[in-house]
Every structure is written in structure tokens, then in C-alpha cells.
């Protein structure tokens, strides 16, 4: 059954990011184990989502085995790392956008009609995707971005790492509406989307989703199974 989630406007102007998300953000769980026989492992993954007048703010919290970050640049193979993902369908042209974020806050962002025909976003657009990350691999936690601010918040100077054991980490993104085909002045009532947790090359591969997927094998590039985000 397709899931639905209301996305409220949070008071980021007068509150810091954590406070605004805690008080106003809508909570979601990425806990659908769609392929239990082949991939039964399910790390804990939850999050909060809210919006400003011109952007979506999505904050993921993860606790589980392995912490892998081999892709230290944007538009790499982030899905092979400890990774969370946001997929959003364009309400006008049928394309959909994928934002795949590893534990270091490095993002793969593409647009296209299906999994085989995808175009990476140019560097100028990647700079507009603000992100924040907190994990055991970083010498210092990255300063949290303010959604109403203008300076990109990108972890820099990162080295590839692959840690065993149990880890708790956090990563989030602030995605301007215009990067997902939306006019901030004329937003639709709702959009189709899904959230994912994966780690293809971690020691315990896993494939979790927010809205369930009914396919024979793992496949996140299936917009027919997206849930609905209602833009309050």
C-alpha cells in the first residue's frame, strides 16, 4: 500500500535546524524489507522532513552495522556505501530525480525517466544542494546548515574509509524546489517520492524503503511504487 506523509513548513527562520525539525518535522521510518529472503538485514533508519518556502529539508538517522564511505566526491557510486536516498517524481514531465547521500554527505544526483537513462546534475546545481553529516569517520562533526542561509555546507578533505561494528550516524540534505521541477510560488498539493536505505558493498548488504516495493529483486528505480508527500 502506498504511504502518505504531510510535509509541514517549519520555522527555520527563528529556530535552529535541529529544533525546527524536532518541533515541526514529520517523522518517517525506512523499514520496509522488500526482499527478506535474499537481503534480510535491516538497520534502523528513520528521519524527519519539513520544508521552507523554497526547499525540502530531509534529515536521516541511521544505526546499524558497517560504516562505508569510499566515494568522497559528489556524483560517484554512493549507493555502494552506507547510503540513504530520496527519489522524487517530477509532476509535469514524468522524469524523476534521485538524491543518493552517503554517510559523508557526498551526493549522487541525477534526472531521467528510468534507471538506464539518467543525467547527472552539473556542478553548479550540486553546489545548491546543502547537506550535513555526523558520523564516526569525521574528525569533527560538520556544522549544521541553516535552511534559510546561502553558504553550501559540504564536508571536505575526506578520505575513503570502511569501518566494521555498530555505528550511529546522521546525514541530511536541503534540496531547492527548482531542482525537482517545482515552482516555489506555485507548489502542487502533493508529489510522489520514496526514501531508501542501502549499502550495496557493505559487509551486510541491505535494501530498505519507506513505501513498499513489489518487485522480484531490489530495484529502487520504480516510481510506480513511490509514496505521496503532501505539501502542507
PDB file of C-alpha atoms in Angstrom:
ATOM      1  CA  UNK A   1       0.000   0.000   0.000  1.00  0.00           C
ATOM      2  CA  UNK A   2       1.343   3.413  -0.987  1.00  0.00           C
ATOM      3  CA  UNK A   3       2.298   5.549   2.008  1.00  0.00           C
ATOM      4  CA  UNK A   4       1.429   9.209   2.512  1.00  0.00           C
ATOM      5  CA  UNK A   5       3.207  11.854   4.558  1.00  0.00           C
ATOM      6  CA  UNK A   6       2.394  15.520   5.139  1.00  0.00           C
ATOM      7  CA  UNK A   7       5.383  17.866   4.821  1.00  0.00           C
ATOM      8  CA  UNK A   8       4.891  20.907   7.077  1.00  0.00           C
ATOM      9  CA  UNK A   9       6.556  24.293   6.872  1.00  0.00           C
ATOM     10  CA  UNK A  10       8.984  24.584   9.785  1.00  0.00           C
ATOM     11  CA  UNK A  11      10.140  27.786  11.434  1.00  0.00           C
ATOM     12  CA  UNK A  12      13.764  27.636  10.297  1.00  0.00           C
ATOM     13  CA  UNK A  13      13.954  31.429  10.274  1.00  0.00           C
ATOM     14  CA  UNK A  14      13.615  31.736  14.055  1.00  0.00           C
ATOM     15  CA  UNK A  15      14.807  28.281  15.174  1.00  0.00           C
ATOM     16  CA  UNK A  16      17.957  26.292  14.565  1.00  0.00           C
ATOM     17  CA  UNK A  17      17.686  23.314  12.238  1.00  0.00           C
ATOM     18  CA  UNK A  18      17.511  20.661  14.971  1.00  0.00           C
ATOM     19  CA  UNK A  19      14.856  22.484  16.970  1.00  0.00           C
ATOM     20  CA  UNK A  20      12.716  23.239  13.937  1.00  0.00           C
ATOM     21  CA  UNK A  21      12.823  19.621  12.742  1.00  0.00           C
ATOM     22  CA  UNK A  22      12.109  18.249  16.234  1.00  0.00           C
ATOM     23  CA  UNK A  23       9.125  20.529  16.819  1.00  0.00           C
ATOM     24  CA  UNK A  24       7.625  20.622  13.341  1.00  0.00           C
ATOM     25  CA  UNK A  25       9.184  17.965  11.104  1.00  0.00           C
ATOM     26  CA  UNK A  26       7.107  14.978  10.028  1.00  0.00           C
ATOM     27  CA  UNK A  27       8.671  11.666  11.084  1.00  0.00           C
ATOM     28  CA  UNK A  28       9.083   8.657   8.807  1.00  0.00           C
ATOM     29  CA  UNK A  29      10.650   5.199   9.024  1.00  0.00           C
ATOM     30  CA  UNK A  30      12.591   3.499   6.252  1.00  0.00           C
ATOM     31  CA  UNK A  31      11.752  -0.011   7.391  1.00  0.00           C
ATOM     32  CA  UNK A  32      10.192  -1.996   4.531  1.00  0.00           C
ATOM     33  CA  UNK A  33      12.272  -5.149   3.996  1.00  0.00           C
ATOM     34  CA  UNK A  34      11.014  -5.899   0.494  1.00  0.00           C
ATOM     35  CA  UNK A  35      13.336  -8.838  -0.266  1.00  0.00           C
ATOM     36  CA  UNK A  36      13.651 -10.665   3.090  1.00  0.00           C
ATOM     37  CA  UNK A  37      14.917 -13.984   1.750  1.00  0.00           C
ATOM     38  CA  UNK A  38      17.882 -12.555  -0.158  1.00  0.00           C
ATOM     39  CA  UNK A  39      18.525  -9.445   1.968  1.00  0.00           C
ATOM     40  CA  UNK A  40      17.089  -9.831   5.490  1.00  0.00           C
ATOM     41  CA  UNK A  41      19.370  -7.360   7.285  1.00  0.00           C
ATOM     42  CA  UNK A  42      17.584  -4.178   8.369  1.00  0.00           C
ATOM     43  CA  UNK A  43      19.498  -1.391  10.124  1.00  0.00           C
ATOM     44  CA  UNK A  44      17.392   1.171  11.952  1.00  0.00           C
ATOM     45  CA  UNK A  45      16.652   4.124   9.683  1.00  0.00           C
ATOM     46  CA  UNK A  46      14.265   6.950  10.417  1.00  0.00           C
ATOM     47  CA  UNK A  47      14.031  10.595   9.608  1.00  0.00           C
ATOM     48  CA  UNK A  48      12.241  13.899   9.669  1.00  0.00           C
ATOM     49  CA  UNK A  49      11.088  16.007   6.764  1.00  0.00           C
ATOM     50  CA  UNK A  50       9.924  19.611   6.570  1.00  0.00           C
ATOM     51  CA  UNK A  51      10.117  22.471   4.121  1.00  0.00           C
ATOM     52  CA  UNK A  52      10.872  26.130   3.783  1.00  0.00           C
ATOM     53  CA  UNK A  53       9.161  28.347   1.237  1.00  0.00           C
ATOM     54  CA  UNK A  54      11.594  27.191  -1.439  1.00  0.00           C
ATOM     55  CA  UNK A  55      13.221  23.893  -0.376  1.00  0.00           C
ATOM     56  CA  UNK A  56      12.727  20.430   1.099  1.00  0.00           C
ATOM     57  CA  UNK A  57      14.682  19.546   4.249  1.00  0.00           C
ATOM     58  CA  UNK A  58      15.226  15.797   4.809  1.00  0.00           C
ATOM     59  CA  UNK A  59      17.140  14.509   7.854  1.00  0.00           C
ATOM     60  CA  UNK A  60      18.052  10.792   8.195  1.00  0.00           C
ATOM     61  CA  UNK A  61      19.206   8.985  11.361  1.00  0.00           C
ATOM     62  CA  UNK A  62      20.771   5.504  10.997  1.00  0.00           C
ATOM     63  CA  UNK A  63      22.001   2.872  13.442  1.00  0.00           C
ATOM     64  CA  UNK A  64      23.434  -0.397  12.183  1.00  0.00           C
ATOM     65  CA  UNK A  65      26.412  -2.498  11.245  1.00  0.00           C
ATOM     66  CA  UNK A  66      29.192  -1.205   8.986  1.00  0.00           C
ATOM     67  CA  UNK A  67      30.117   2.328   8.024  1.00  0.00           C
ATOM     68  CA  UNK A  68      31.453   2.534   4.484  1.00  0.00           C
ATOM     69  CA  UNK A  69      32.371   5.710   2.581  1.00  0.00           C
ATOM     70  CA  UNK A  70      34.604   5.040  -0.402  1.00  0.00           C
ATOM     71  CA  UNK A  71      33.042   7.726  -2.602  1.00  0.00           C
ATOM     72  CA  UNK A  72      34.468  11.017  -1.377  1.00  0.00           C
ATOM     73  CA  UNK A  73      33.268  13.158  -4.292  1.00  0.00           C
ATOM     74  CA  UNK A  74      29.784  14.033  -5.494  1.00  0.00           C
ATOM     75  CA  UNK A  75      28.174  12.024  -8.311  1.00  0.00           C
ATOM     76  CA  UNK A  76      30.093   8.836  -7.535  1.00  0.00           C
ATOM     77  CA  UNK A  77      28.802   5.353  -6.700  1.00  0.00           C
ATOM     78  CA  UNK A  78      27.208   6.470  -3.450  1.00  0.00           C
ATOM     79  CA  UNK A  79      24.774   3.533  -3.361  1.00  0.00           C
ATOM     80  CA  UNK A  80      27.684   1.163  -2.711  1.00  0.00           C
ATOM     81  CA  UNK A  81      28.482   2.996   0.541  1.00  0.00           C
ATOM     82  CA  UNK A  82      26.454   3.408   3.722  1.00  0.00           C
ATOM     83  CA  UNK A  83      23.756   5.372   1.951  1.00  0.00           C
ATOM     84  CA  UNK A  84      20.320   6.953   2.263  1.00  0.00           C
ATOM     85  CA  UNK A  85      18.304   8.151  -0.691  1.00  0.00           C
ATOM     86  CA  UNK A  86      15.470  10.471  -1.709  1.00  0.00           C
ATOM     87  CA  UNK A  87      13.690   9.838  -5.032  1.00  0.00           C
ATOM     88  CA  UNK A  88      11.111  12.377  -6.246  1.00  0.00           C
ATOM     89  CA  UNK A  89       8.952  12.288  -9.365  1.00  0.00           C
ATOM     90  CA  UNK A  90       8.504  15.407 -11.475  1.00  0.00           C
ATOM     91  CA  UNK A  91       4.739  16.054 -11.553  1.00  0.00           C
ATOM     92  CA  UNK A  92       4.886  17.546 -15.043  1.00  0.00           C
ATOM     93  CA  UNK A  93       7.119  15.516 -17.364  1.00  0.00           C
ATOM     94  CA  UNK A  94       7.312  12.032 -15.847  1.00  0.00           C
ATOM     95  CA  UNK A  95      11.039  12.174 -15.097  1.00  0.00           C
ATOM     96  CA  UNK A  96      12.193  11.517 -11.570  1.00  0.00           C
ATOM     97  CA  UNK A  97      15.104  12.793  -9.502  1.00  0.00           C
ATOM     98  CA  UNK A  98      17.396  10.657  -7.349  1.00  0.00           C
ATOM     99  CA  UNK A  99      19.473  12.070  -4.494  1.00  0.00           C
ATOM    100  CA  UNK A 100      21.737   9.375  -3.020  1.00  0.00           C
ATOM    101  CA  UNK A 101      23.701  10.531   0.035  1.00  0.00           C
ATOM    102  CA  UNK A 102      26.476   8.554   1.696  1.00  0.00           C
ATOM    103  CA  UNK A 103      27.471   8.868   5.343  1.00  0.00           C
ATOM    104  CA  UNK A 104      29.986  11.592   4.479  1.00  0.00           C
ATOM    105  CA  UNK A 105      27.319  13.811   2.919  1.00  0.00           C
ATOM    106  CA  UNK A 106      28.509  13.265  -0.640  1.00  0.00           C
ATOM    107  CA  UNK A 107      25.609  13.175  -3.090  1.00  0.00           C
ATOM    108  CA  UNK A 108      24.776  11.464  -6.362  1.00  0.00           C
ATOM    109  CA  UNK A 109      22.031  13.486  -8.055  1.00  0.00           C
ATOM    110  CA  UNK A 110      20.526  12.615 -11.441  1.00  0.00           C
ATOM    111  CA  UNK A 111      17.382  13.093 -13.515  1.00  0.00           C
ATOM    112  CA  UNK A 112      15.783  10.793 -16.060  1.00  0.00           C
ATOM    113  CA  UNK A 113      12.761   8.655 -16.987  1.00  0.00           C
ATOM    114  CA  UNK A 114      14.142   5.302 -15.791  1.00  0.00           C
ATOM    115  CA  UNK A 115      17.212   3.650 -14.240  1.00  0.00           C
ATOM    116  CA  UNK A 116      19.063   3.334 -17.559  1.00  0.00           C
ATOM    117  CA  UNK A 117      18.666   6.894 -18.855  1.00  0.00           C
ATOM    118  CA  UNK A 118      19.881   9.214 -16.143  1.00  0.00           C
ATOM    119  CA  UNK A 119      21.731  12.517 -16.410  1.00  0.00           C
ATOM    120  CA  UNK A 120      23.954  13.681 -13.519  1.00  0.00           C
ATOM    121  CA  UNK A 121      23.327  17.196 -12.276  1.00  0.00           C
ATOM    122  CA  UNK A 122      26.053  19.726 -13.161  1.00  0.00           C
ATOM    123  CA  UNK A 123      28.444  21.064 -10.545  1.00  0.00           C
ATOM    124  CA  UNK A 124      26.603  24.392 -10.363  1.00  0.00           C
ATOM    125  CA  UNK A 125      23.436  22.591  -9.244  1.00  0.00           C
ATOM    126  CA  UNK A 126      25.283  20.267  -6.879  1.00  0.00           C
ATOM    127  CA  UNK A 127      26.540  23.342  -5.034  1.00  0.00           C
ATOM    128  CA  UNK A 128      22.912  24.289  -4.357  1.00  0.00           C
ATOM    129  CA  UNK A 129      22.210  21.030  -2.520  1.00  0.00           C
ATOM    130  CA  UNK A 130      23.134  21.830   1.067  1.00  0.00           C
ATOM    131  CA  UNK A 131      23.996  18.833   3.199  1.00  0.00           C
ATOM    132  CA  UNK A 132      25.146  17.972   6.723  1.00  0.00           C
ATOM    133  CA  UNK A 133      26.727  14.845   8.171  1.00  0.00           C
ATOM    134  CA  UNK A 134      27.673  13.478  11.593  1.00  0.00           C
ATOM    135  CA  UNK A 135      29.429  10.130  11.959  1.00  0.00           C
ATOM    136  CA  UNK A 136      32.349   8.231  13.499  1.00  0.00           C
ATOM    137  CA  UNK A 137      34.585   8.773  10.462  1.00  0.00           C
ATOM    138  CA  UNK A 138      34.809  12.550  10.629  1.00  0.00           C
ATOM    139  CA  UNK A 139      37.365  14.322  12.818  1.00  0.00           C
ATOM    140  CA  UNK A 140      34.742  16.934  13.627  1.00  0.00           C
ATOM    141  CA  UNK A 141      31.009  16.985  13.042  1.00  0.00           C
ATOM    142  CA  UNK A 142      30.123  19.224  10.177  1.00  0.00           C
ATOM    143  CA  UNK A 143      28.381  22.421  11.220  1.00  0.00           C
ATOM    144  CA  UNK A 144      24.651  22.150  10.610  1.00  0.00           C
ATOM    145  CA  UNK A 145      23.355  24.196   7.714  1.00  0.00           C
ATOM    146  CA  UNK A 146      20.663  26.786   8.167  1.00  0.00           C
ATOM    147  CA  UNK A 147      17.979  26.214   5.500  1.00  0.00           C
ATOM    148  CA  UNK A 148      17.474  29.941   5.055  1.00  0.00           C
ATOM    149  CA  UNK A 149      21.196  30.514   4.581  1.00  0.00           C
ATOM    150  CA  UNK A 150      23.143  30.693   1.351  1.00  0.00           C
ATOM    151  CA  UNK A 151      26.550  29.141   2.023  1.00  0.00           C
ATOM    152  CA  UNK A 152      26.934  25.489   0.930  1.00  0.00           C
ATOM    153  CA  UNK A 153      27.743  23.125   3.769  1.00  0.00           C
ATOM    154  CA  UNK A 154      29.840  20.310   2.273  1.00  0.00           C
ATOM    155  CA  UNK A 155      32.203  18.058   4.228  1.00  0.00           C
ATOM    156  CA  UNK A 156      35.654  18.488   2.689  1.00  0.00           C
ATOM    157  CA  UNK A 157      39.041  16.772   2.871  1.00  0.00           C
ATOM    158  CA  UNK A 158      37.579  13.298   3.322  1.00  0.00           C
ATOM    159  CA  UNK A 159      39.494  10.042   2.926  1.00  0.00           C
ATOM    160  CA  UNK A 160      37.854   6.733   1.938  1.00  0.00           C
ATOM    161  CA  UNK A 161      37.018   4.643   4.988  1.00  0.00           C
ATOM    162  CA  UNK A 162      35.375   1.319   5.762  1.00  0.00           C
ATOM    163  CA  UNK A 163      34.611   0.567   9.421  1.00  0.00           C
ATOM    164  CA  UNK A 164      33.218  -2.588  10.982  1.00  0.00           C
ATOM    165  CA  UNK A 165      30.959  -2.820  14.019  1.00  0.00           C
ATOM    166  CA  UNK A 166      27.858  -0.948  15.103  1.00  0.00           C
ATOM    167  CA  UNK A 167      27.620   2.740  14.204  1.00  0.00           C
ATOM    168  CA  UNK A 168      25.096   5.532  14.582  1.00  0.00           C
ATOM    169  CA  UNK A 169      25.173   8.313  12.048  1.00  0.00           C
ATOM    170  CA  UNK A 170      23.173  11.143  10.582  1.00  0.00           C
ATOM    171  CA  UNK A 171      23.000  12.826   7.237  1.00  0.00           C
ATOM    172  CA  UNK A 172      20.634  15.328   5.704  1.00  0.00           C
ATOM    173  CA  UNK A 173      20.030  17.403   2.605  1.00  0.00           C
ATOM    174  CA  UNK A 174      18.302  20.659   1.746  1.00  0.00           C
ATOM    175  CA  UNK A 175      17.007  20.444  -1.822  1.00  0.00           C
ATOM    176  CA  UNK A 176      15.738  23.618  -3.545  1.00  0.00           C
ATOM    177  CA  UNK A 177      12.336  23.088  -5.140  1.00  0.00           C
ATOM    178  CA  UNK A 178      13.558  24.263  -8.517  1.00  0.00           C
ATOM    179  CA  UNK A 179      15.965  21.292  -8.631  1.00  0.00           C
ATOM    180  CA  UNK A 180      12.977  18.932  -8.559  1.00  0.00           C
ATOM    181  CA  UNK A 181      10.938  20.755 -11.175  1.00  0.00           C
ATOM    182  CA  UNK A 182       8.762  22.747  -8.766  1.00  0.00           C
ATOM    183  CA  UNK A 183       7.909  26.446  -8.731  1.00  0.00           C
ATOM    184  CA  UNK A 184       8.091  27.655  -5.101  1.00  0.00           C
ATOM    185  CA  UNK A 185       5.402  30.219  -5.882  1.00  0.00           C
ATOM    186  CA  UNK A 186       3.007  27.608  -7.272  1.00  0.00           C
ATOM    187  CA  UNK A 187       3.594  24.300  -5.499  1.00  0.00           C
ATOM    188  CA  UNK A 188       1.365  21.313  -6.258  1.00  0.00           C
ATOM    189  CA  UNK A 189      -0.721  19.840  -3.465  1.00  0.00           C
ATOM    190  CA  UNK A 190       1.452  16.719  -3.457  1.00  0.00           C
ATOM    191  CA  UNK A 191       4.361  14.959  -5.145  1.00  0.00           C
ATOM    192  CA  UNK A 192       5.348  11.302  -5.464  1.00  0.00           C
ATOM    193  CA  UNK A 193       8.515  10.194  -3.664  1.00  0.00           C
ATOM    194  CA  UNK A 194      10.255   7.412  -1.792  1.00  0.00           C
ATOM    195  CA  UNK A 195      13.032   7.161   0.790  1.00  0.00           C
ATOM    196  CA  UNK A 196      15.600   4.378   0.819  1.00  0.00           C
ATOM    197  CA  UNK A 197      18.421   2.905   2.904  1.00  0.00           C
ATOM    198  CA  UNK A 198      21.021   0.754   1.176  1.00  0.00           C
ATOM    199  CA  UNK A 199      24.644  -0.343   1.230  1.00  0.00           C
ATOM    200  CA  UNK A 200      25.468  -2.499  -1.766  1.00  0.00           C
ATOM    201  CA  UNK A 201      29.120  -3.082  -0.869  1.00  0.00           C
ATOM    202  CA  UNK A 202      28.907  -3.001   2.903  1.00  0.00           C
ATOM    203  CA  UNK A 203      29.630  -6.214   4.787  1.00  0.00           C
ATOM    204  CA  UNK A 204      25.867  -6.627   5.311  1.00  0.00           C
ATOM    205  CA  UNK A 205      24.135  -5.532   2.063  1.00  0.00           C
ATOM    206  CA  UNK A 206      20.589  -4.258   2.558  1.00  0.00           C
ATOM    207  CA  UNK A 207      17.787  -2.544   0.653  1.00  0.00           C
ATOM    208  CA  UNK A 208      15.062  -0.822   2.697  1.00  0.00           C
ATOM    209  CA  UNK A 209      12.330   1.560   1.589  1.00  0.00           C
ATOM    210  CA  UNK A 210       9.737   3.864   3.157  1.00  0.00           C
ATOM    211  CA  UNK A 211       6.935   2.991   0.745  1.00  0.00           C
ATOM    212  CA  UNK A 212       6.920  -0.736  -0.129  1.00  0.00           C
ATOM    213  CA  UNK A 213       8.195  -2.074  -3.456  1.00  0.00           C
ATOM    214  CA  UNK A 214       6.779  -5.182  -5.133  1.00  0.00           C
ATOM    215  CA  UNK A 215       9.484  -6.453  -7.490  1.00  0.00           C
ATOM    216  CA  UNK A 216      11.327  -9.800  -7.694  1.00  0.00           C
ATOM    217  CA  UNK A 217      14.705  -8.261  -6.855  1.00  0.00           C
ATOM    218  CA  UNK A 218      15.989  -4.985  -5.378  1.00  0.00           C
ATOM    219  CA  UNK A 219      15.066  -2.053  -7.617  1.00  0.00           C
ATOM    220  CA  UNK A 220      14.627   1.455  -6.253  1.00  0.00           C
ATOM    221  CA  UNK A 221      14.085   2.953  -9.706  1.00  0.00           C
ATOM    222  CA  UNK A 222      10.389   2.127  -9.731  1.00  0.00           C
ATOM    223  CA  UNK A 223       8.300   5.317  -9.489  1.00  0.00           C
ATOM    224  CA  UNK A 224       5.081   3.294  -9.688  1.00  0.00           C
ATOM    225  CA  UNK A 225       5.764   2.343  -6.054  1.00  0.00           C
ATOM    226  CA  UNK A 226       6.536   5.847  -4.811  1.00  0.00           C
ATOM    227  CA  UNK A 227       4.517   7.164  -1.896  1.00  0.00           C
ATOM    228  CA  UNK A 228       2.934  10.617  -1.666  1.00  0.00           C
ATOM    229  CA  UNK A 229       4.320  13.731   0.017  1.00  0.00           C
ATOM    230  CA  UNK A 230       1.589  16.255   0.762  1.00  0.00           C
ATOM    231  CA  UNK A 231       2.920  19.802   0.774  1.00  0.00           C
ATOM    232  CA  UNK A 232       1.024  21.455   3.641  1.00  0.00           C
TER     233      UNK A 232
END
